Coordinates of C-alpha atoms in Angstrom, one line a residue:
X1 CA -16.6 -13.3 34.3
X2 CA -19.2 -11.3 36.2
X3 CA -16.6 -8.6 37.5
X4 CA -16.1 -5.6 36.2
X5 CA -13.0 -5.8 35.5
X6 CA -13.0 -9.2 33.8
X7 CA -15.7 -7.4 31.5
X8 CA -13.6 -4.6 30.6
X9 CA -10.8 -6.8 29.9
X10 CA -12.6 -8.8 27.7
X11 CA -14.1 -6.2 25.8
X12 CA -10.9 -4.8 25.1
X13 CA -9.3 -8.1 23.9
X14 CA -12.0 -8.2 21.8
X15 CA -12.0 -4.8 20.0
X16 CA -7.9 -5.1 19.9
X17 CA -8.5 -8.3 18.2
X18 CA -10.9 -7.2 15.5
X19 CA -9.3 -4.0 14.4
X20 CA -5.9 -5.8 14.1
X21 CA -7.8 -7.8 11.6
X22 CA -8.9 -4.8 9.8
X23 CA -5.6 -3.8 9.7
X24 CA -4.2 -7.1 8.6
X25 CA -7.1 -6.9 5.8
X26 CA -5.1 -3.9 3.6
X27 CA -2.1 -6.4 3.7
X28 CA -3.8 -9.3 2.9
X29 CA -5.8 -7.8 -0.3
X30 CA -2.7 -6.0 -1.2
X31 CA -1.5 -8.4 -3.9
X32 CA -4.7 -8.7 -5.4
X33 CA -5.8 -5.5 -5.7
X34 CA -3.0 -3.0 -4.2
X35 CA -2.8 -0.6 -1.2
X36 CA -4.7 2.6 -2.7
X37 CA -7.2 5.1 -1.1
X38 CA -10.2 2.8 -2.6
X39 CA -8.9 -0.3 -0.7
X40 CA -8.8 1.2 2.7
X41 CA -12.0 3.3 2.1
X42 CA -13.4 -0.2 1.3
X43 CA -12.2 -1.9 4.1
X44 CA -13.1 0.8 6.8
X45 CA -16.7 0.2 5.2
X46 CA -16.9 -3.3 5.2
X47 CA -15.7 -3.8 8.7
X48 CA -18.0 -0.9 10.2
X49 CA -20.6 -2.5 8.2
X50 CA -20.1 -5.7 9.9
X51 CA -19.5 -4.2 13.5
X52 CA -22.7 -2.4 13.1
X53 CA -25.2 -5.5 12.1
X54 CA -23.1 -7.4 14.9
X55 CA -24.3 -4.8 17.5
X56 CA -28.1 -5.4 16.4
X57 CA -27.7 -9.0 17.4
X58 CA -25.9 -8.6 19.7
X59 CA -28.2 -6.1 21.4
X60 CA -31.0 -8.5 20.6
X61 CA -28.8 -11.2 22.7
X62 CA -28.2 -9.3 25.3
X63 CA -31.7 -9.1 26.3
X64 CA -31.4 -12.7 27.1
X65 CA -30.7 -14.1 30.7
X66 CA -27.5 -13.0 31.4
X67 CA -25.8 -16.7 31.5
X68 CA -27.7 -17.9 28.1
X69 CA -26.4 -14.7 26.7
X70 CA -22.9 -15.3 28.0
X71 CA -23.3 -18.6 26.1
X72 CA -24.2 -16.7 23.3
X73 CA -21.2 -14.7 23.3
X74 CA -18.9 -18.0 23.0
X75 CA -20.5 -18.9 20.1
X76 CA -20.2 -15.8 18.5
X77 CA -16.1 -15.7 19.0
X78 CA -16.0 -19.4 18.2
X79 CA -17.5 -17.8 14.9
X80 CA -15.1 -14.9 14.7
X81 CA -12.5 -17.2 15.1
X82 CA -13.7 -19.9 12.2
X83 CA -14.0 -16.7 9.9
X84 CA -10.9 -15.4 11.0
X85 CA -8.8 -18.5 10.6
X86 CA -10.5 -18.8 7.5
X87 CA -10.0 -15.8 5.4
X88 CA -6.6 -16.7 4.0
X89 CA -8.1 -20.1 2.7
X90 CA -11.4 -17.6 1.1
X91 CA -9.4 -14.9 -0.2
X92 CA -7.4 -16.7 -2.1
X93 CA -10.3 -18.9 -3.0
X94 CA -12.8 -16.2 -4.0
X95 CA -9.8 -13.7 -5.7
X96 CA -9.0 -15.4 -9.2
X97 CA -13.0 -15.3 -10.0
X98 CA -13.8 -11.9 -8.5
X99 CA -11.1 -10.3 -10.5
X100 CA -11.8 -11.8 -13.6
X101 CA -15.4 -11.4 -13.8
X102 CA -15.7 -7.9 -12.5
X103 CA -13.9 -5.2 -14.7
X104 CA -14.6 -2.2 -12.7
X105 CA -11.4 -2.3 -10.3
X106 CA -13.5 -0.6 -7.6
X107 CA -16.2 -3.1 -7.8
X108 CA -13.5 -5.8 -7.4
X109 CA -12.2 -4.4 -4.0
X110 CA -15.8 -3.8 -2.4
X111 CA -17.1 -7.3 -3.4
X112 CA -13.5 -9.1 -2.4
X113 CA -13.3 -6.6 0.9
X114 CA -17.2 -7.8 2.0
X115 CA -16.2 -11.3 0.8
X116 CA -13.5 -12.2 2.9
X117 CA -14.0 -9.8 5.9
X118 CA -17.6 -8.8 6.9
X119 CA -18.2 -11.8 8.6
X120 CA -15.0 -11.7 11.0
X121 CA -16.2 -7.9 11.5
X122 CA -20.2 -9.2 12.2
X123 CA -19.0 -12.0 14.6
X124 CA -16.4 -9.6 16.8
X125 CA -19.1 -6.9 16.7
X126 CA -21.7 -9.4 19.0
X127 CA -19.9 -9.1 21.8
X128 CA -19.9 -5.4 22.9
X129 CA -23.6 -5.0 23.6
X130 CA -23.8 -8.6 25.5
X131 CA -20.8 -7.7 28.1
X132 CA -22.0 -4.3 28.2
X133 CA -25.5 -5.2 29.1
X134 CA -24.2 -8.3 31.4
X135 CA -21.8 -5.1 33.1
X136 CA -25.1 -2.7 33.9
X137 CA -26.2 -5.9 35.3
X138 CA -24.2 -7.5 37.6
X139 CA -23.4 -3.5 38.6
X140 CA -26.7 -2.1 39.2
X141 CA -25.3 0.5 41.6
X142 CA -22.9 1.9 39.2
X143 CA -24.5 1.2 36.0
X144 CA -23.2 4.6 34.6
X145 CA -19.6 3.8 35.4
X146 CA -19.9 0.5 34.2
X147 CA -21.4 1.5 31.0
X148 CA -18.9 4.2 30.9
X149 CA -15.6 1.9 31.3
X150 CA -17.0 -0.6 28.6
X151 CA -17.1 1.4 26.1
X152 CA -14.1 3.0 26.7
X153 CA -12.7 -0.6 27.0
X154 CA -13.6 -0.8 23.5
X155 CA -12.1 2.2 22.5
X156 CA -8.4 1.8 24.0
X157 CA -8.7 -1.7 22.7
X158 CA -9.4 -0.5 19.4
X159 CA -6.4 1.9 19.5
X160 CA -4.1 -0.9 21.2
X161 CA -4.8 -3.3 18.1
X162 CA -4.3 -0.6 15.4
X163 CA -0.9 0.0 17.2
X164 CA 0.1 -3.5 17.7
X165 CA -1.1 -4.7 14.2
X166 CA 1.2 -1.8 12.7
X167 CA 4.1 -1.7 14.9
X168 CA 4.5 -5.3 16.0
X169 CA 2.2 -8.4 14.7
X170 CA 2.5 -7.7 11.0
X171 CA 6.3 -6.5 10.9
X172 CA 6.9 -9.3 12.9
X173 CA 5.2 -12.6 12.2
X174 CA 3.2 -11.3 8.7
X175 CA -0.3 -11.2 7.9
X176 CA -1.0 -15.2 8.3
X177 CA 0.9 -15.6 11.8
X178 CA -1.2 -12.5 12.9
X179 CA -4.6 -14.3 11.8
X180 CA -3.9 -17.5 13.7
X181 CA -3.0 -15.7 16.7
X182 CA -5.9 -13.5 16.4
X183 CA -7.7 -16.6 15.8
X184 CA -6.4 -18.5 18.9
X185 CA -7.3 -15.6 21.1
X186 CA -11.0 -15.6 20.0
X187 CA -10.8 -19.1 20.5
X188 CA -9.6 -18.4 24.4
X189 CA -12.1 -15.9 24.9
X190 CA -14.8 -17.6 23.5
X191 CA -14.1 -20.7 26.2
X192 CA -13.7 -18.2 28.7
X193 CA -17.7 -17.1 28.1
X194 CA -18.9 -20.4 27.9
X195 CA -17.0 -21.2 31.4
X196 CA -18.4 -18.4 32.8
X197 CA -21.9 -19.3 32.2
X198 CA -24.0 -21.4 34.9
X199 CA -24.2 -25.2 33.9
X200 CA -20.8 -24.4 31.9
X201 CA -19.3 -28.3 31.8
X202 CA -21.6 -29.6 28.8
X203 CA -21.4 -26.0 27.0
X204 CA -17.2 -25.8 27.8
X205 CA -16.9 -29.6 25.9
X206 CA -18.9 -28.6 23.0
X207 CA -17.2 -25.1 22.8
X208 CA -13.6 -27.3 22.8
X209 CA -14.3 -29.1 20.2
X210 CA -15.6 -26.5 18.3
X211 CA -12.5 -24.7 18.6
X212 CA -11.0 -27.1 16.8
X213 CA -11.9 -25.9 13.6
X214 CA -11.2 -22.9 13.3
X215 CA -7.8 -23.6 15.2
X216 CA -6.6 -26.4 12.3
X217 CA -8.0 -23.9 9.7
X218 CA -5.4 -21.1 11.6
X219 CA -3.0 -23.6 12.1
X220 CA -2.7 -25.1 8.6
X221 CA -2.5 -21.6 7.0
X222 CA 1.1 -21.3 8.4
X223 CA 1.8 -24.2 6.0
X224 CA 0.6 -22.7 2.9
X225 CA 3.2 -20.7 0.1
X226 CA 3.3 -16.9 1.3
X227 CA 2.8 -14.8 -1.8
X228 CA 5.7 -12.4 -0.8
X229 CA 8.8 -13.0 -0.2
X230 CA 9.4 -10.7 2.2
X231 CA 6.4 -8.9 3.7
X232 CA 8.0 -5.3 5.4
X233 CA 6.2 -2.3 6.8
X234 CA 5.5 -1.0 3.7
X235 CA 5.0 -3.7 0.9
X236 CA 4.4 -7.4 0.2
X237 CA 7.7 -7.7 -1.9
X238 CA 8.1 -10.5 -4.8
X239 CA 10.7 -11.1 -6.9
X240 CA 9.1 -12.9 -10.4
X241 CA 12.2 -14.4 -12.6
X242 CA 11.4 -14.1 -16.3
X243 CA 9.4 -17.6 -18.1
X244 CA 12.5 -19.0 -20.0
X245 CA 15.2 -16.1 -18.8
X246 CA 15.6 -16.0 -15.6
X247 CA 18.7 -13.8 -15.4
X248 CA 15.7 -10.9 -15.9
X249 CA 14.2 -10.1 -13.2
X250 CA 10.9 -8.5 -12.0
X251 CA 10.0 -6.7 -8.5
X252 CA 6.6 -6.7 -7.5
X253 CA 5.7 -4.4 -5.1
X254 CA 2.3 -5.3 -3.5
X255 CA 0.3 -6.2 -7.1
X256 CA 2.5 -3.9 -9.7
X257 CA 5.9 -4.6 -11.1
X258 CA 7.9 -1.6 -9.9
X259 CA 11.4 -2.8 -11.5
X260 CA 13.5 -5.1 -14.2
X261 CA 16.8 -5.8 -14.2
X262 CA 18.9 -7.9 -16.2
X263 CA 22.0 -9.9 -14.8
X264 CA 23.9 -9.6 -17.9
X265 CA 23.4 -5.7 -18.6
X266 CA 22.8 -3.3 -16.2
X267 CA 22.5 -0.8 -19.0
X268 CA 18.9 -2.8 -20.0
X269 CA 16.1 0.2 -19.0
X270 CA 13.8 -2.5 -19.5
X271 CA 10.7 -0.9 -18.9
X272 CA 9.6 2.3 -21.3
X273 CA 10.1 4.4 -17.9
X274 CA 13.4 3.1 -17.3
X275 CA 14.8 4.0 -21.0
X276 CA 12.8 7.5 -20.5
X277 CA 14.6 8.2 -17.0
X278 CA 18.0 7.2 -17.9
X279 CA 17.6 8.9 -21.2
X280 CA 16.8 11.9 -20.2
X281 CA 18.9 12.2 -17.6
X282 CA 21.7 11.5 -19.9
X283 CA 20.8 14.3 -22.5
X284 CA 20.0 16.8 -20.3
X285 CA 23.7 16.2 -18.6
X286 CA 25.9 15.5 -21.8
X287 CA 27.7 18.4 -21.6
X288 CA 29.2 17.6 -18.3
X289 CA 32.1 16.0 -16.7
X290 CA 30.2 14.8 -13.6
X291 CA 27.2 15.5 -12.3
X292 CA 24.8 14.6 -9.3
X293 CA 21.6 12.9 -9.1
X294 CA 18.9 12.4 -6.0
X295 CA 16.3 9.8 -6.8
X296 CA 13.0 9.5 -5.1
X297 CA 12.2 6.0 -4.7
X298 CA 14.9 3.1 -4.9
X299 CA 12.7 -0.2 -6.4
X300 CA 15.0 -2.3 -7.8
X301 CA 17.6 0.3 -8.2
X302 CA 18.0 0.5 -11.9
X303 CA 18.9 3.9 -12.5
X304 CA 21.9 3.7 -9.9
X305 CA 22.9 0.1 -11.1
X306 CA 23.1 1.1 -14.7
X307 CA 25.1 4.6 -14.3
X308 CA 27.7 2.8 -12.6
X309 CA 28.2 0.1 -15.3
X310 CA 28.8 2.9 -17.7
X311 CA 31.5 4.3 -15.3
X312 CA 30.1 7.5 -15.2
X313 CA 30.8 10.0 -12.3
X314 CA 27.7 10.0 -11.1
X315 CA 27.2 10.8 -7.7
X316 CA 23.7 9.1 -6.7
X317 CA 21.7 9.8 -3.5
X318 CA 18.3 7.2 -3.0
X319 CA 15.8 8.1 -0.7
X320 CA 13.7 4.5 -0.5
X321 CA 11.1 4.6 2.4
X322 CA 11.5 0.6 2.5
X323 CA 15.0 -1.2 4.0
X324 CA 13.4 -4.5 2.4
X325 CA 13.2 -2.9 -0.7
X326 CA 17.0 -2.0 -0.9
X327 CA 18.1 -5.4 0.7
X328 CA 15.7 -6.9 -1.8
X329 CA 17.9 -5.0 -4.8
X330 CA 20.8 -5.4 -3.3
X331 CA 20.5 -9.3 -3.0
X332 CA 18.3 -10.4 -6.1
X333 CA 18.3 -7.3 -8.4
X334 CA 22.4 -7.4 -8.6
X335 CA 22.6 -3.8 -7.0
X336 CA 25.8 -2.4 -5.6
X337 CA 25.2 -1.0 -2.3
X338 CA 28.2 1.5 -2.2
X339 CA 27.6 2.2 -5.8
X340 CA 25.0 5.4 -4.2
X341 CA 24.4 7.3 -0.7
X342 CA 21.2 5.0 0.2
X343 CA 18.8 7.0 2.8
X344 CA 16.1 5.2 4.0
X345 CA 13.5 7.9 4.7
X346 CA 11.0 10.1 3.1
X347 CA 12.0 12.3 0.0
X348 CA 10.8 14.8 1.1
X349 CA 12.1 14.9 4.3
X350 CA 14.8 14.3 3.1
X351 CA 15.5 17.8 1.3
X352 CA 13.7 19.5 3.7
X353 CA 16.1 18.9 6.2
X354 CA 19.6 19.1 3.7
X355 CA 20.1 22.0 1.4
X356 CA 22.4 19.7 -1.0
X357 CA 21.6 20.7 -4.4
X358 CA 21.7 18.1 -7.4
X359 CA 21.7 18.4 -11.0
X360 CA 18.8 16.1 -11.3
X361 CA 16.3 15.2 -9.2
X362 CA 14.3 11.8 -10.0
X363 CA 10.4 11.4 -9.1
X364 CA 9.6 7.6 -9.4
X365 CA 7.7 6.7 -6.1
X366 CA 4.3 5.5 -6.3
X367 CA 1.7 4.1 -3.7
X368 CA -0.4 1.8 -6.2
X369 CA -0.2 3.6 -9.7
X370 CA -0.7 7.5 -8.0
X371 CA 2.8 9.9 -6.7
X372 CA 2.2 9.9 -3.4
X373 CA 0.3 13.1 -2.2
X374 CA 3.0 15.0 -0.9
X375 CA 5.2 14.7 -3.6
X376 CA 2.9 16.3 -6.4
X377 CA 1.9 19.7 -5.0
X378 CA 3.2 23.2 -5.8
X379 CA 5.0 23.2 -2.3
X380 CA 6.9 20.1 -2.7
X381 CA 8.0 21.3 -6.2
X382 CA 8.5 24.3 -5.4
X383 CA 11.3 22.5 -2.8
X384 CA 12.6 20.8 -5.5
X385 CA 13.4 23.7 -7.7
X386 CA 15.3 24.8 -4.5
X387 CA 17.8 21.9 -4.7
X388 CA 18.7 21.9 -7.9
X389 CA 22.0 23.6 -9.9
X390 CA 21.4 25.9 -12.3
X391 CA 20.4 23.9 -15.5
X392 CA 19.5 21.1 -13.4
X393 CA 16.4 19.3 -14.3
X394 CA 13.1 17.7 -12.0
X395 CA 12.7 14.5 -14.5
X396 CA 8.9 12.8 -13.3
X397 CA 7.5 9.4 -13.8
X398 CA 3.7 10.5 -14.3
X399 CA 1.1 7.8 -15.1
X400 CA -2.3 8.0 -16.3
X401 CA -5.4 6.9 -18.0
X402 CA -5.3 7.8 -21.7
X403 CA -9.1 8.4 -21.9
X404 CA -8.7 10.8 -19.7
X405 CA -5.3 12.4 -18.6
X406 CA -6.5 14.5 -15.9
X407 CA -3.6 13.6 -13.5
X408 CA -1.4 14.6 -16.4
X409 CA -2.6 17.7 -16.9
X410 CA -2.7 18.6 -12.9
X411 CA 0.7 17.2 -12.6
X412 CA 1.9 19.8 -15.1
X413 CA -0.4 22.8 -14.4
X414 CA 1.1 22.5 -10.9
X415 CA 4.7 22.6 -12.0
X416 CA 4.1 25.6 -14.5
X417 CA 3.6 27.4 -11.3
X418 CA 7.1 26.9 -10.1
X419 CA 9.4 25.9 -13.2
X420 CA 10.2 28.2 -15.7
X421 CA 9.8 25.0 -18.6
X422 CA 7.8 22.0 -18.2
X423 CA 8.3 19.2 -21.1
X424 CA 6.9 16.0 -21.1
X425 CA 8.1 12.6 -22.9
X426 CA 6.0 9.4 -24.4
X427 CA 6.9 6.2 -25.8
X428 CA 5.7 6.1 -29.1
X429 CA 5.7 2.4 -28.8
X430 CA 3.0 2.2 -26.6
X431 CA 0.2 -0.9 -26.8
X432 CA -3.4 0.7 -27.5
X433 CA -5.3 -1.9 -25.6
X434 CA -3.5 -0.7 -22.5
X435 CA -5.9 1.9 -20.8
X436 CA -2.9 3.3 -18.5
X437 CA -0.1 4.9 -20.0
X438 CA 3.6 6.2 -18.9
X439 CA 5.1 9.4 -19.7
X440 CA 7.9 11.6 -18.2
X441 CA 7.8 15.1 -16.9
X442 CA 11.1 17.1 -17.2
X443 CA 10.8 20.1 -15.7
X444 CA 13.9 22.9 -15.1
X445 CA 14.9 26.5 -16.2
X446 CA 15.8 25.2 -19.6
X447 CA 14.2 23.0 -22.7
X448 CA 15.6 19.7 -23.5
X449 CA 18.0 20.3 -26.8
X450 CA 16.3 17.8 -29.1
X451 CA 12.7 16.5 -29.3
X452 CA 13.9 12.9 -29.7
X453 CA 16.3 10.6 -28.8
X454 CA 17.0 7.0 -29.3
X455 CA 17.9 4.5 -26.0
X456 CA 20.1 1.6 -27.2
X457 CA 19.5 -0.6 -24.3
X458 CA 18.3 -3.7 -24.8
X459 CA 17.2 -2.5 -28.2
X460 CA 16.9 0.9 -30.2
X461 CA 13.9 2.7 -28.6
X462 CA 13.0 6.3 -30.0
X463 CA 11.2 8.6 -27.1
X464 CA 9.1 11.8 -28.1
X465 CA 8.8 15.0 -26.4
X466 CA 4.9 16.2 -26.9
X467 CA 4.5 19.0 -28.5
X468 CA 4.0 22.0 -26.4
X469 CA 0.7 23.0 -28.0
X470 CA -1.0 19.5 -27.1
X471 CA 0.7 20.3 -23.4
X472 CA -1.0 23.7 -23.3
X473 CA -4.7 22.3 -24.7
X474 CA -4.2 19.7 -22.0
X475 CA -3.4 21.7 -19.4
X476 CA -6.3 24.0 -20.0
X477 CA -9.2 22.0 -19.6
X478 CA -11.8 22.7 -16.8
X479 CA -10.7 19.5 -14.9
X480 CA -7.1 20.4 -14.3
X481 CA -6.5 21.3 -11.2
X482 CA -3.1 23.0 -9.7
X483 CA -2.6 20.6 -6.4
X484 CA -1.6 22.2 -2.8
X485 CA -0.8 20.5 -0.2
X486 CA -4.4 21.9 1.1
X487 CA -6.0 19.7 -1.8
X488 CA -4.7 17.1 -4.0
X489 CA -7.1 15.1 -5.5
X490 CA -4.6 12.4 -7.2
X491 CA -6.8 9.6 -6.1
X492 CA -9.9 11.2 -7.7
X493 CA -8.2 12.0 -10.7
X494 CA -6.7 8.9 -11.5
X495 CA -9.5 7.0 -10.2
X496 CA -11.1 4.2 -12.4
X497 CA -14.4 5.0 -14.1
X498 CA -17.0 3.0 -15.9

């Protein structure tokens, strides 16, 4: 344990471990609480937090003799590990009351991020100081170098585990199996420091069976209900039957229904976005034979499913980040895969790199409840407008707080600089104890003929275009903001507030 070498490579292990934790953290809280800017800014917090008061003790350790404070480090990674193999079993413990106690989201995500994973940060963080200290030690000659290669030991392991966490563990054995073997390798590591310590039989025994614990804890996670179905790259995915009808069906993406279908009618727009898409898309393409449409985000392929049932000549293109997300569809959701041209990259890209015009082009993507950055700037729009036919129409899921609407307004301001009309659509219907609400931003070189309309499916549903002088006061308030791809503050905007 004394050589260099031995050092470095524990101290890499080590920081690889812990930051595929923090990694696996935004997965793990993801159903609770979602995937937004708030959670990760939370997380990088917590866990920094943590490595940082792990450092003070661990610099306080490492002043010991260099065996007791190799002991030391064992019992801090036996620690790690019991936290580690723990956090499924506390999360899902510590959630249900969090979240329905606190009502300020943001609170909710701090308190449930320092919950569950300060003290796997606070444990992994001991280390660094003690092997760095026991390094300058053992290498008095070269006490630079030695410093030197430790900490960059910590730095490639740190960039190693980000990598493997997002290219490898997660996508291939999920959140829990990367815990438990996280959890297993503090465990190895941890025996490793205790063997290396003089007088290590008595400490090596005690450390074994203290590894125990946090190795059943691991182990028995595996045996628990995973709340996804399918956890991909991008989403934990969940299909949710209807209580009592359970040929409707609900896709969750992460903590947010993104979708519902029903078996027995594709034509159902369930949801009051759904009826607004298809609607609109419908009116503002009546007067023609066939027509083409490029959607931006698949979910459970609704739009596609249902303009084939009505034997239109549609010509669809999806571009769905997420394969899971179409093979979810296309398996539970009762989507026909050669009913549209599915391409599984960014929207965005995607245009960039074809100059295929449509006559409409679909915005329904959405990391938590905001567009994604990139597709709500002038730029991006501006693309858009480039792809579509004359008379085509941009048709925009848009949702925001009703207290406020700041998104709203920013999300049209910025498309007033590129489209020569900008409309946008409401359900009439819609429940006043929800804070959030849904509307629809059509957007072209022409208005929409009527100012209402009435979906048929499952029910008669009336949809409202608001009236352009509301859009205009709206618009000019001192918080709008026209977004570039230099500045859009989305996440601020449509940030909860108390």
């Amino acid at each position: 344990m004394h050589k260099l070498w031995v050092l470095i490579a524990v101290q890499a292990t080590v920081a690889a471990a812990s930051l595929v934790v923090e990694i696996v953290a935004g997965r793990m809280l993801a159903p609770y609480v979602g995937m937004s800017l708030y959670t990760w800014t939370s997380i990088i917090a917590v866990v920094l937090a943590g490595f940082s008061a792990g450092h003070w003790v661990g610099g306080r350790l490492a002043e010991l003799p260099p065996d007791q404070a190799l002991r030391a480090n064992g019992w801090a990674l036996l620690a790690a590990a019991l936290t580690t193999g723990g956090a499924l079993y506390l999360l899902r413990g510590v959630a249900g009351p969090v979240i329905t106690n606190l009502e300020h989201p943001v609170v909710v995500i701090v308190v449930l991020t320092t919950l569950v994973f300060f003290l796997p940060s606070f444990f992994a963080g001991i280390p660094a100081p003690i092997l760095s200290h026991v390094a300058v030690l053992r290498h008095p000659d070269h006490a630079g170098r030695a410093l030197g290669a430790m900490f960059a030991a910590g730095a490639w392991g740190a960039i190693l585990g980000t990598l493997a966490a997002g290219f490898i563990f997660i996508s291939w054995l999920g959140s829990t199996g990367t815990l438990v073997v996280v959890t297993v390798v503090y465990v190895a590591l941890a025996l490793h420091s205790l063997w290396a310590a003089r007088g290590f039989g008595a400490w090596v025994k005690q450390g074994a069976l203290a590894a125990l614990l946090p190795l059943v804890l691991a182990g028995t996670t595996l045996t628990r209900p995973d709340p996804c179905l399918v956890e991909s790259s991008y989403f934990c995915i969940r299909v949710v039957d209807q209580p009592g009808t359970p040929l409707v069906r609900f896709m969750v993406l992460d903590h947010l229904v993104h979708g519902v279908s029903d078996e027995e009618d594709a034509r159902a727009m369930i949801p009051s976005h759904g009826i607004m898409l298809d609607g609109l898309a419908r009116l503002r393409m009546e007067d023609r034979d066939a027509w083409s449409a490029f959607l931006i985000g698949g979910g459970n392929y609704a739009l596609p499913r249902a303009w084939a049932a009505h034997e239109e000549p549609v010509d669809v293109t999806v571009a769905e980040m997420d394969p899971e997300v179409t093979r979810i569809a296309s398996e539970y959701f009762w989507f026909d895969r050669d009913t549209a041209n599915v391409i599984h990259a960014d929207a965005r890209r995607v245009l960039t790199l074809s100059d295929t015009q449509y006559d409409i082009v679909i915005g329904d993507a959405f990391t938590d409840i905001a567009v994604p950055e990139h597709l709500i700037t002038q730029e991006f729009f501006s693309l858009v407008n480039d792809r579509l036919n004359p008379g085509g129409a941009y048709i925009m899921n848009v949702i925001d707080h009703m207290d406020r609407l700041e998104a709203l307004a920013s999300v049209v301001a910025t498309a007033k600089q590129v489209f020569d009309v900008v409309e946008v659509w409401a359900d009439p219907l819609h429940d006043p104890n929800e804070d959030r609400r849904v509307f629809i931003m059509v957007a072209g070189d022409a208005p929409t003929p009527v100012s209402r309309f009435t979906h048929l499916h499952p029910e008669p549903r009336q949809v409202v275009r608001v009236g352009a002088q509301s859009i205009n006061d709206l618009v000019a308030r001192d918080t709008t903001v026209v977004m570039t791809d230099d500045y859009v503050p989305i996440a601020r905007l449509m940030g909860a507030r108390s």
